[in-house]
Coordinates of C-alpha atoms in Angstrom, one line a residue:
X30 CA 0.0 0.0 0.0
X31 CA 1.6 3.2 -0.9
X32 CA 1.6 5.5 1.9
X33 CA 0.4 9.2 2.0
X34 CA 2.6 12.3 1.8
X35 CA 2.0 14.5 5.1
X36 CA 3.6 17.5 3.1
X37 CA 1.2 17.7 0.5
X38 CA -2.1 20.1 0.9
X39 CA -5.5 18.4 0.9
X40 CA -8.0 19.8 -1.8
X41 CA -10.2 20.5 1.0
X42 CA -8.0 22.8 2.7
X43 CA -6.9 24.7 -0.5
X44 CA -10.4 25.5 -1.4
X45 CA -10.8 26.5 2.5
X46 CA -8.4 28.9 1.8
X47 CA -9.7 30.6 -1.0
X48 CA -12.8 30.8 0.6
X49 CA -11.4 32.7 3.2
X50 CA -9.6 35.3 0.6
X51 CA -12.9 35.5 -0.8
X52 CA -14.6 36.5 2.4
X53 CA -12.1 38.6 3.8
X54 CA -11.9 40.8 0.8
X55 CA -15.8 41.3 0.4
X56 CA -15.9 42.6 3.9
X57 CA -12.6 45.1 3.2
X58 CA -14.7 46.3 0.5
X59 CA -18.1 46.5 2.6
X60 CA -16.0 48.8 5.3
X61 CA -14.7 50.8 2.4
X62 CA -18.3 51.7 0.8
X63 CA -19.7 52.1 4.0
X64 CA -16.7 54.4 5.2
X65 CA -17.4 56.8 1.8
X66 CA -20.7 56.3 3.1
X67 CA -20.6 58.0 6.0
X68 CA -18.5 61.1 4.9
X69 CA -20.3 61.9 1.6
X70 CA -23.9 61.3 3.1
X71 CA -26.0 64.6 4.7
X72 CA -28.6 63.6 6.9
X73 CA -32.1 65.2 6.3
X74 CA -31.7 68.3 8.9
X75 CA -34.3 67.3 12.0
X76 CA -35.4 70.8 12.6
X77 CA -36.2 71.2 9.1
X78 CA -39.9 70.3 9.9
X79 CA -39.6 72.9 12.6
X80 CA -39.2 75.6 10.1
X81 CA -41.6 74.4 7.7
X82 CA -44.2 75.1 10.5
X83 CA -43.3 78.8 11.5
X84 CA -42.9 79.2 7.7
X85 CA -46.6 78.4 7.3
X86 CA -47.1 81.7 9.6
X87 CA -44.9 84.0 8.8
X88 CA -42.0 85.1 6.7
X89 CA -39.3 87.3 6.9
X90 CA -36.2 89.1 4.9
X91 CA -33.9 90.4 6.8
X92 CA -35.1 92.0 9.6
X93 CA -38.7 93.5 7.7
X94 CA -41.9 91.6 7.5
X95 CA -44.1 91.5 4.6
X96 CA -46.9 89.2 5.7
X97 CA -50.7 89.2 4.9
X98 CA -52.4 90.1 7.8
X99 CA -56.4 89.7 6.5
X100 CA -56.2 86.0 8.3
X101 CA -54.7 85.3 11.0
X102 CA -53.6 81.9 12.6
X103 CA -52.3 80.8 15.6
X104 CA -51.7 77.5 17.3
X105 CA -54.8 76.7 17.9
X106 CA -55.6 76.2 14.0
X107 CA -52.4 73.7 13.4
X108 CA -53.3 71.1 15.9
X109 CA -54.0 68.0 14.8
X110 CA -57.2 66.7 17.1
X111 CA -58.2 68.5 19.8
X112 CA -55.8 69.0 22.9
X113 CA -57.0 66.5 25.9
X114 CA -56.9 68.8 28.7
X115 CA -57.5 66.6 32.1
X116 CA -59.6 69.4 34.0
X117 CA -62.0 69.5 30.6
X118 CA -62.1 65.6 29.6
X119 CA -66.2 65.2 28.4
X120 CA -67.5 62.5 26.5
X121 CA -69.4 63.8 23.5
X122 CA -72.9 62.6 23.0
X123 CA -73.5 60.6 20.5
X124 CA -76.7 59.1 18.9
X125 CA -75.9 55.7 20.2
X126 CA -76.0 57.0 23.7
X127 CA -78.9 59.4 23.5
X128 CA -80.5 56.2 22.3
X129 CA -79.5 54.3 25.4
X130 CA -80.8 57.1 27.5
X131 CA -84.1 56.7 25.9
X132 CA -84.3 53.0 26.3
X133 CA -83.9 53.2 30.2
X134 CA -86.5 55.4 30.5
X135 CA -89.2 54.5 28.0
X136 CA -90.9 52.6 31.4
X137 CA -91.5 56.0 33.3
X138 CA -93.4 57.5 29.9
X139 CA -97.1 59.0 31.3
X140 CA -100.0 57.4 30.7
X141 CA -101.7 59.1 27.7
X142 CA -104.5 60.2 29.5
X143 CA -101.9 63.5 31.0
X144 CA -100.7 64.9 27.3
X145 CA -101.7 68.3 28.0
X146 CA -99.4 68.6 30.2
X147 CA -95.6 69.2 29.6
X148 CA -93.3 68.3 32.9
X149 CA -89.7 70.0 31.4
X150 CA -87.9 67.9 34.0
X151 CA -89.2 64.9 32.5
X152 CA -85.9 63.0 31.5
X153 CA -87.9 62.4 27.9
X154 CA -87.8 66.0 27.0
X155 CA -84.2 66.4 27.2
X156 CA -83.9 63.1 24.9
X157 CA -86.3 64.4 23.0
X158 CA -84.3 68.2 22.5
X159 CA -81.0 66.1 22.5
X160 CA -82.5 63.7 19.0
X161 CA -83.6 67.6 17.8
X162 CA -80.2 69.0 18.3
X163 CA -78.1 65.9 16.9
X164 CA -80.4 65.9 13.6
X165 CA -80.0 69.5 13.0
X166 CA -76.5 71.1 14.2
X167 CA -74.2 68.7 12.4
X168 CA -71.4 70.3 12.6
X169 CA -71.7 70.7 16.5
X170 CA -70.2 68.2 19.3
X171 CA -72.6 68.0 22.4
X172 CA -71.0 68.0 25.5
X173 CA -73.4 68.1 27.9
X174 CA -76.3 69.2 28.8
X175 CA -78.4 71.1 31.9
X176 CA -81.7 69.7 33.1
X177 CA -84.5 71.8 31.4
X178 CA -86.5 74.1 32.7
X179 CA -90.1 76.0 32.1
X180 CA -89.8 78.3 29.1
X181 CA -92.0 81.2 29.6
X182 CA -95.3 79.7 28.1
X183 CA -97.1 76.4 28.5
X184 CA -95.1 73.4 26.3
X185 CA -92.3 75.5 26.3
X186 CA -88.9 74.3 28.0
X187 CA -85.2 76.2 27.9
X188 CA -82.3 74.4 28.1
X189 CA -78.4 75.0 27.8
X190 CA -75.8 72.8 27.1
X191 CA -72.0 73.2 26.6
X192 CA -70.3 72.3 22.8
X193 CA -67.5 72.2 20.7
X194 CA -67.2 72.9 17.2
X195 CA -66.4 70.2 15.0
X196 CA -63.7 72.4 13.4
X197 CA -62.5 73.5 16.8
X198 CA -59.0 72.2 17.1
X199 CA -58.9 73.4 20.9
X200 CA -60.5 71.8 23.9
X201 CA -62.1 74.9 24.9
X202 CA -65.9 74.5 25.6
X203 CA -68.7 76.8 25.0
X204 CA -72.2 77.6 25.8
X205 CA -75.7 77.6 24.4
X206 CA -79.3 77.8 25.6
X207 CA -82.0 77.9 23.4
X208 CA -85.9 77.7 24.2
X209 CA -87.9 74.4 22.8
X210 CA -91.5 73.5 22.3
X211 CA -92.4 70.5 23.0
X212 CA -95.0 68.2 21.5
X213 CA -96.4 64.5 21.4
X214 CA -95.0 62.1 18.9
X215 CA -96.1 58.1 18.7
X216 CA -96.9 56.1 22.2
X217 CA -96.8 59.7 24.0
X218 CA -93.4 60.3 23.9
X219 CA -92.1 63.8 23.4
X220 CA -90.9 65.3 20.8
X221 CA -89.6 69.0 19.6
X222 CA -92.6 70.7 17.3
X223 CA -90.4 74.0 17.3
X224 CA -87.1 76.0 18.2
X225 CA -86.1 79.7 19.0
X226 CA -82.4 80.6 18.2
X227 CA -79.0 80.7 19.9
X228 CA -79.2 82.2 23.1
X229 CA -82.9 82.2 23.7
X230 CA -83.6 79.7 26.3
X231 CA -82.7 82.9 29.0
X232 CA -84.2 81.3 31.7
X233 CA -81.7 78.1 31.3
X234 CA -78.6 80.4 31.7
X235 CA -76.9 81.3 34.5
X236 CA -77.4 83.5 37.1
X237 CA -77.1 87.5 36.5
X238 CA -73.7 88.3 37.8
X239 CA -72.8 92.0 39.0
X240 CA -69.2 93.0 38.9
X241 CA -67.7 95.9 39.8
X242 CA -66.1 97.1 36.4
X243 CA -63.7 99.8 38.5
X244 CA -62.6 101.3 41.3
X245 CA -63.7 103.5 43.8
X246 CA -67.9 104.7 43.1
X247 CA -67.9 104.0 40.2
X248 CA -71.3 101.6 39.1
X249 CA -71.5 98.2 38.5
X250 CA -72.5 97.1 35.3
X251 CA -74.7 93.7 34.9
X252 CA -73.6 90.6 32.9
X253 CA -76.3 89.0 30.6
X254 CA -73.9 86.2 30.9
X255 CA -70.5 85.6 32.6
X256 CA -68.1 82.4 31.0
X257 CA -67.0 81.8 34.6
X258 CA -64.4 78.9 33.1
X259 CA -61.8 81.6 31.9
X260 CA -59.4 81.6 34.2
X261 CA -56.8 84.1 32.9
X262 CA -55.6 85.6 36.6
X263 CA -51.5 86.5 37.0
X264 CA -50.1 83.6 38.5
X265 CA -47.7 84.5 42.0
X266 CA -44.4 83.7 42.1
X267 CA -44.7 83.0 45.9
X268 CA -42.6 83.4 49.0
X269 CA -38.6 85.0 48.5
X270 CA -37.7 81.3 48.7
X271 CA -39.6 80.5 46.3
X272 CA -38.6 83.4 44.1
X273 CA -34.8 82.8 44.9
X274 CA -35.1 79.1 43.7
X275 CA -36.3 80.2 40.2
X276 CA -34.4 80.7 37.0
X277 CA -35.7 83.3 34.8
X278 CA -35.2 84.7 31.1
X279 CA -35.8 88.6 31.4
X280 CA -36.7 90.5 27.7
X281 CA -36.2 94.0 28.2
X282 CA -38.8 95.7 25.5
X283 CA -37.3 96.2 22.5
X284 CA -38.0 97.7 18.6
X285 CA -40.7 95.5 18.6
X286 CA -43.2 97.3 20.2
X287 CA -46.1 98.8 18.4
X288 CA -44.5 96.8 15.6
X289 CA -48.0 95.1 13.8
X290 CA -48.8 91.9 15.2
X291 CA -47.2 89.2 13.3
X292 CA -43.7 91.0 14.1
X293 CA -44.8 90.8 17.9
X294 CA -45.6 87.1 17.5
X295 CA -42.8 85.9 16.0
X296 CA -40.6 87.7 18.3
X297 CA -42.1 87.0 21.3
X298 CA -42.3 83.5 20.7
X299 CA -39.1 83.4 19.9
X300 CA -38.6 84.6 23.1
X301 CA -40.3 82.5 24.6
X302 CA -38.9 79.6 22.8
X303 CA -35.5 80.2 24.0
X304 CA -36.9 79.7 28.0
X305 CA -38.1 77.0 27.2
X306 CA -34.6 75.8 25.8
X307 CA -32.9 77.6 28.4
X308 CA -35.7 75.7 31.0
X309 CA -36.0 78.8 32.5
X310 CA -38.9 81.0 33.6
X311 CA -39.7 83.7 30.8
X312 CA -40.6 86.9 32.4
X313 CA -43.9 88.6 30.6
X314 CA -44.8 92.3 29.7
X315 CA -49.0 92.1 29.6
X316 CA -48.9 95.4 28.4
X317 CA -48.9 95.8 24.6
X318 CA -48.5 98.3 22.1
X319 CA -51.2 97.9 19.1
X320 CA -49.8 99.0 15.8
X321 CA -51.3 101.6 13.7
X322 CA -52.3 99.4 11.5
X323 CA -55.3 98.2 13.6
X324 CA -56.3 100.3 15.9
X325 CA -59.3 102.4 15.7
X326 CA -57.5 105.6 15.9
X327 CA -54.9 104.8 13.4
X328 CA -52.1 105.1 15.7
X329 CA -49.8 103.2 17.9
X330 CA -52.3 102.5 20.8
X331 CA -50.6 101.3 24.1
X332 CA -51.4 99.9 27.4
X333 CA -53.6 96.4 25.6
X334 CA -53.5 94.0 27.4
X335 CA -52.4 90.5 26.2
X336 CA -55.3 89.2 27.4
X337 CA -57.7 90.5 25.3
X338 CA -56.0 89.3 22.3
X339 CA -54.8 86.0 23.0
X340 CA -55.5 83.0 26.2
X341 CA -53.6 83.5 28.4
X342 CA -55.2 80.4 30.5
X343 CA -53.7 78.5 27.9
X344 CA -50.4 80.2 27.7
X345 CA -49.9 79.6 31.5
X346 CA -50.4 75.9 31.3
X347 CA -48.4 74.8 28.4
X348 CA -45.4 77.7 29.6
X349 CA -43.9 78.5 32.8
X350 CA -44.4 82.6 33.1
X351 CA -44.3 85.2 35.2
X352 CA -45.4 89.0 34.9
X353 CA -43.1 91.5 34.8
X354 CA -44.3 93.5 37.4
X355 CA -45.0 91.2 40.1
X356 CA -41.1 89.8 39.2
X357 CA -39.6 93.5 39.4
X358 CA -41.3 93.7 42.4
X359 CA -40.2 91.0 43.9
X360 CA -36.3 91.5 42.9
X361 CA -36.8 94.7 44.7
X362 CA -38.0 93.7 47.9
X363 CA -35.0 90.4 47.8
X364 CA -32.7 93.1 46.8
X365 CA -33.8 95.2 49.8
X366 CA -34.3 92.7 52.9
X367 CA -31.2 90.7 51.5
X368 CA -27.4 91.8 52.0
X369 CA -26.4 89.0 49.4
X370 CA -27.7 89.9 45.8
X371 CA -29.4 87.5 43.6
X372 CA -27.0 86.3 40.5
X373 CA -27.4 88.3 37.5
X374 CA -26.5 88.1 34.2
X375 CA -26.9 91.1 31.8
X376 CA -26.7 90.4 27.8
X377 CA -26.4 93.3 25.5
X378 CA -26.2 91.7 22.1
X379 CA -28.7 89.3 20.5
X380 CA -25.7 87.7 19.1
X381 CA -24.6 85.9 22.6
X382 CA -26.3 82.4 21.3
X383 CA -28.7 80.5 23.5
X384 CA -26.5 77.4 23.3
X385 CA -24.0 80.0 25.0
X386 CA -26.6 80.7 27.6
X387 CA -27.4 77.3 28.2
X388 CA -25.3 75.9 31.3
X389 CA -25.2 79.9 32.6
X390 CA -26.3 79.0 36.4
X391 CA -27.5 82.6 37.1
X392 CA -31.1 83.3 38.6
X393 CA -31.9 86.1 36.4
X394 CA -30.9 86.1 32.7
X395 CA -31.6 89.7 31.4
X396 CA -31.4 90.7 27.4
X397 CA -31.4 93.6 27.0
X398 CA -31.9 95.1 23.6
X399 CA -30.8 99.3 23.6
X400 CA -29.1 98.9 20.0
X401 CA -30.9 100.8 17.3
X402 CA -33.2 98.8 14.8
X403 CA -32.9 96.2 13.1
X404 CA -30.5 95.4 16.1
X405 CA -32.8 95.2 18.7
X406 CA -35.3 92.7 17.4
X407 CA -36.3 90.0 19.6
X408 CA -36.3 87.9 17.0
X409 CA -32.7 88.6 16.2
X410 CA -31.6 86.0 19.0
X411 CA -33.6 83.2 17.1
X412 CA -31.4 83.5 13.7
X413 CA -28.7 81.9 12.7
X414 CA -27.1 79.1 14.5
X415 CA -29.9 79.3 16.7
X416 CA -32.4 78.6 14.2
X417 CA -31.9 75.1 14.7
X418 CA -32.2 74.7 18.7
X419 CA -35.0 77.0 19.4
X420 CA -38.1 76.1 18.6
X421 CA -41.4 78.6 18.7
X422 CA -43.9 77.1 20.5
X423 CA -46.9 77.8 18.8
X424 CA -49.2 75.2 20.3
X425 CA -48.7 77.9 23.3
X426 CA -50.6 80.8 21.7
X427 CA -54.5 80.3 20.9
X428 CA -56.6 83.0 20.6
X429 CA -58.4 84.7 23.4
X430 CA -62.0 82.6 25.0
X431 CA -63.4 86.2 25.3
X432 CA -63.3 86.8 21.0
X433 CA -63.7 82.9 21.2
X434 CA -67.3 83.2 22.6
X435 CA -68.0 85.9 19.7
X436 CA -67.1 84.0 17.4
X437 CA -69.5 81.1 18.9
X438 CA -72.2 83.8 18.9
X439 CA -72.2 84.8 15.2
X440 CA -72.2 81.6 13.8
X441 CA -74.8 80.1 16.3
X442 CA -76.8 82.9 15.4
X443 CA -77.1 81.4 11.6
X444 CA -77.4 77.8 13.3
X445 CA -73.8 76.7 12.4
X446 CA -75.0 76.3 8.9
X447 CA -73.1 79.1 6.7
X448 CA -71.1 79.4 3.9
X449 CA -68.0 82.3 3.9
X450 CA -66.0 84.5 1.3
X451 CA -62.8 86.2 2.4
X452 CA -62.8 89.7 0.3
X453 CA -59.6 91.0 0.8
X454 CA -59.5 94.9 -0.9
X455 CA -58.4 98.4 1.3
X456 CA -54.4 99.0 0.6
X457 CA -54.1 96.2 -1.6
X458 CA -56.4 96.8 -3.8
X459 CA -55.0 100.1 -4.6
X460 CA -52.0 98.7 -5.2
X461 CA -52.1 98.2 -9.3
X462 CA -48.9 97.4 -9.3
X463 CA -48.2 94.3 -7.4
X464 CA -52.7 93.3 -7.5
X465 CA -53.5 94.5 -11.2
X466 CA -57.0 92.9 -10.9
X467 CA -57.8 92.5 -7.5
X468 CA -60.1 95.7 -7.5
X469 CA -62.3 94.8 -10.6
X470 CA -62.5 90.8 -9.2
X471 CA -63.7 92.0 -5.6
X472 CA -66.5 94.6 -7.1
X473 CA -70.0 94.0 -6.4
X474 CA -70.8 92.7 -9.8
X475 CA -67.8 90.5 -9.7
X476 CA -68.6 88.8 -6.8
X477 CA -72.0 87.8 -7.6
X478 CA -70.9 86.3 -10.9
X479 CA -67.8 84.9 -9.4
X480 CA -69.9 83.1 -5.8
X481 CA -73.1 81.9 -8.2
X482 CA -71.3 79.4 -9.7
X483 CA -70.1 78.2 -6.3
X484 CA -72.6 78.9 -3.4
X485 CA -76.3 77.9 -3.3
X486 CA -79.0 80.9 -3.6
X487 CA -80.2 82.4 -0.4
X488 CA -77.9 80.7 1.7
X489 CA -76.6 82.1 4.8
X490 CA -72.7 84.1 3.3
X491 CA -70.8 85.5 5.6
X492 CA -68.4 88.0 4.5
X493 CA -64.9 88.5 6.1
X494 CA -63.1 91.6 4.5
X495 CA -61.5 94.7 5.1
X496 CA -63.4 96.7 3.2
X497 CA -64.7 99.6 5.4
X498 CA -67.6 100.4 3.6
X499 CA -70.4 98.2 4.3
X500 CA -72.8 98.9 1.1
X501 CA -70.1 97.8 -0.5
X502 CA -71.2 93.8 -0.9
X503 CA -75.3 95.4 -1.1
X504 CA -75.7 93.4 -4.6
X505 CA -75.3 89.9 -3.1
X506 CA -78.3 90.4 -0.4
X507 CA -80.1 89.9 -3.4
X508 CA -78.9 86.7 -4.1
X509 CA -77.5 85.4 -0.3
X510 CA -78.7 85.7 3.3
X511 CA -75.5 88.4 3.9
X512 CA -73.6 88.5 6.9
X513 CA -71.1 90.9 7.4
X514 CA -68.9 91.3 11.4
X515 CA -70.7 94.4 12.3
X516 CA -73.8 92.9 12.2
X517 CA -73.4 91.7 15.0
X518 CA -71.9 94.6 16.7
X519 CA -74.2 93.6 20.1
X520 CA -71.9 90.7 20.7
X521 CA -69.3 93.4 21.9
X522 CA -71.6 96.3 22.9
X523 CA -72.0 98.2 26.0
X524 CA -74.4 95.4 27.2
X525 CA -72.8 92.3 26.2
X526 CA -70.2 89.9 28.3
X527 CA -66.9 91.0 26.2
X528 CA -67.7 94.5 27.0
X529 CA -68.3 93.7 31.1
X530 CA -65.3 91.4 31.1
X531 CA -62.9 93.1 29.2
X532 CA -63.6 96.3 31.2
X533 CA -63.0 94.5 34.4
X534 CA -59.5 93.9 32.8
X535 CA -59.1 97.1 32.3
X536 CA -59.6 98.8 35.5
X537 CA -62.8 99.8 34.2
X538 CA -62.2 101.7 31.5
X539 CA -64.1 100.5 27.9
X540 CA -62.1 98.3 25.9
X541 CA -62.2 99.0 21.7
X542 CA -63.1 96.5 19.5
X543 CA -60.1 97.0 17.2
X544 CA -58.9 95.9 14.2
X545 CA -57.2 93.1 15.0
X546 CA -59.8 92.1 17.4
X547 CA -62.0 92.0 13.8
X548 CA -59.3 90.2 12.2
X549 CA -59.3 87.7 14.9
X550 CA -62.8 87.1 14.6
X551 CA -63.2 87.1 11.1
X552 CA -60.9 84.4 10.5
X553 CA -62.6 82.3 13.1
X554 CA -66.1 82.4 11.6
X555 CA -64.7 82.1 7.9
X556 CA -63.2 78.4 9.4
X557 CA -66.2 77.6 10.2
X558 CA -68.2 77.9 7.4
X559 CA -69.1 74.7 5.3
X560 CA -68.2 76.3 1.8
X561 CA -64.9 78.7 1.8
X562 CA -64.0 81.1 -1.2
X563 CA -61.1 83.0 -0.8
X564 CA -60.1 85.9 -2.4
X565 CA -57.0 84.3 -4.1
X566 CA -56.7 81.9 -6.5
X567 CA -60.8 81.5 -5.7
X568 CA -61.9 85.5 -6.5
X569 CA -59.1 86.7 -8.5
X570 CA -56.5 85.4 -10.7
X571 CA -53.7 88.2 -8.6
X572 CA -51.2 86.4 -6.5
X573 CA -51.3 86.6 -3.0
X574 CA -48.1 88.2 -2.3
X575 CA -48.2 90.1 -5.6
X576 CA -47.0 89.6 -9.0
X577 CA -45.2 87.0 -10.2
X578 CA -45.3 85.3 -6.7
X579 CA -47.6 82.3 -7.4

């Protein structure tokens, strides 16, 4: 037998071998593609969606805004689905458990023998006015509802219940009471044979409430109806303790005050966004300067307050703030029973970053902005590099419950079923050069050619514009139910509950409905409306932001 040769190398382990090479060169290669990889490639920028968002609001070149102000937004109209706030967690009604209502009581129905008579706290007349409601307010969400009570005639019942629009991104709730006659349907079960409109059920509401609208002897002034879930008091900052524990970001007013609103909002969210980086307190001015641009008088107006413009409710649940007053006065009084002062840092320039402020362990940041303008924007300190760590919280800033309830009033009034035009004219439409046709496509006869091919006849239009005179849109009543804001002029009159309530804010002086109070309001109703035309690329064939723009 002829014996094997140790030296020689098996077939097996030769092909072993080139395996091996095989492998081990596939996986150089994979690090090598995977190393270009990584140096060529740009991830997709994670703020970019940020900026996307605030873009949606408002733009800006340089340090000058050039926004359309006829519609405003704020966070409340970006949310997705409405907020779930724990304090205001309701179960809509719904018709599956109005039906189950019904069923649990259909034993206690009266004999048939007492139909002449209408008991309002009969459990079956609120099922009956909740079926009404549910059939004809479809764009409503019920909420709940109040026992009813005698209307001011035989058969008749009033009865208020809290809702939510349907297009209402918030979780704010509001308030209706109407007046209902009631009938007999099949087996002597009630039924709704009529309805009054919004707000007539007056003995359903609440309570008169008498507030003392100043100081001194000066009269009180009666509520027809007080929304007694606005909470928009100053919150405390507490004991000196509690004041020297706190970290606080401290704005000094700068060149955007009496700046028009859209300036103000971007910058003071901006502000605010860099607290909320910073995770410190942001230290608030109430007090605000209304631009020219809205007011009544056509000047800078100051002394608003924040609060009639925006929630503040809101504001102080989703921020952490404190006003400026009570803070200054409580840094004088540590200042003054203290021998030890409280740490301070003063920043003069918007460009000392955030990101250089952020590990700063002093109690009080203060910016202060004295340069001259464009310099001493708040904004400033949100540009550049610090585009991409601050982000403006927008969800914070919804739109005050006082205009809120307005808005709730005028469309209730037409029964939640209207359609809307936006007719935006004044300066721009005497601007030929940058809106060459806007003027002829928002005239009278223009209109009514333009909204017959869209809108039914003798449907309920509301009109939000800026076009001060009001005969202006006179040749659509002949064609639409017309609805224009100061028709309804009652909902902020010397009577009504914005008047009593904003006065009361005011240390009892009388609060102007202003322009951007209108804008506000507008914008809210024109949402609401089941059809929407807008004045560009709907009315007129002009770009929004001029020529050449679309």
């Amino acid at each position: 037998m002829k014996e094997l040769n140790p030296t020689t190398d098996p077939i097996g382990q030769n092909l072993i071998k080139v395996i091996s090479n095989v492998c081990f060169s596939v996986f150089v290669f994979s690090v090598l593609i995977c190393t270009v990889i990584a140096i060529v490639y740009q991830p997709p920028d994670p703020w970019e969606s940020s900026r996307a968002l605030t873009r949606v609001f408002t733009q800006f070149e340089n340090a000058t805004f050039q926004t359309d102000t006829s519609v405003l937004k704020t966070g409340e109209d970006f949310v997705g689905s409405p907020s779930a706030s724990p304090a205001a967690m309701t179960i809509p009604l719904t018709d599956a458990i109005i039906e189950k209502s019904a069923e649990g009581i259909q034993n206690l129905s009266m004999a048939c023998e007492d139909v002449n008579v209408v008991n309002c706290s009969d459990p079956g007349v609120l099922i009956a006015i909740e079926k009404f409601n549910m059939r004809l307010f479809k764009s409503i969400v019920f909420l709940e509802y109040q026992l009813p009570v005698d209307g001011s005639k035989s058969g008749e019942c009033d009865v208020s219940w809290r809702f939510r629009n349907k297009k209402e991104k918030s979780w704010r709730k509001y308030r209706d009471f109407r007046r209902f006659r009631i009938g007999y349907g099949e087996n002597c079960t009630y039924k709704v044979v009529g309805a009054k409109g919004w707000h007539s059920g007056i003995n359903a509401r609440r309570p008169r409430r008498s507030n003392v609208t100043g100081r001194g002897d000066r009269s009180k002034v009666t509520s027809p109806f007080r929304d007694d879930e606005i909470n928009d008091t100053i919150p405390v900052l507490g004991s000196d303790t509690d004041f020297r524990k706190g970290r606080y970001l401290y704005y000094s007013r700068g060149g955007d005050y009496c700046k028009e609103m859209n300036h103000y909002l971007w910058s003071f969210l901006c502000a605010l966004g860099e607290a909320q980086y910073l995770n410190r307190t942001f230290v608030m001015d109430l007090s605000m300067c209304l631009s020219a641009t809205h007011s009544t008088s056509h000047k800078d107006e100051e002394g608003k307050d924040f609060r009639f413009y925006y929630d503040f409710e809101h504001l102080k649940e989703v921020a952490s703030i404190a006003e400026e007053s009570d803070f200054l006065r409580d840094w004088r009084r540590w200042n003054k029973s203290h021998k030890k002062k409280i740490p301070l840092r003063k920043v003069a320039s918007h460009k000392v970053t955030p990101m250089q402020l952020k590990n700063d362990k002093s109690t009080i940041i203060w910016r202060q902005f004295d340069a001259p303008e464009p310099e001493n924007y708040w904004y400033r300190v949100c540009e550049g590099p610090a585009a991409k760590h601050i982000q403006r919280p927008w969800h914070a800033l919804w739109k005050s419950k006082r205009l809120m309830n307005i808005v709730s009033e005028i469309s209730g009034q037409m029964d939640w079923d209207f359609d809307a035009v936006h007719v935006v004219r004044g300066e721009k439409a005497q601007n030929k050069d940058k809106w060459p046709h806007l003027d002829a496509d928002t005239m009278p006869d223009a209109l009514v050619t333009k909204l017959q091919g869209v809108i039914q006849p003798w449907r309920n239009l509301y009109i939000a514009t800026n076009e001060p005179f009001y005969n202006h849109f006179d040749k659509l009543r002949s064609h639409y139910k017309v609805h224009l804001l100061d028709d309804y002029k009652q909902a902020w009159g010397n009577t009504s509950e914005w008047y009593n309530e904003t006065m009361t804010l005011n240390a009892g002086h009388p609060v102007d409905f202003d322009g951007y109070m209108r804008v506000e309001v507008d914008t809210e109703v024109l949402y609401r409306a089941k059809t929407r035309v807008e004045t560009f690329y709907n009315l007129t064939k002009d770009c929004k932001d001029g020529i050449n723009t679309c």
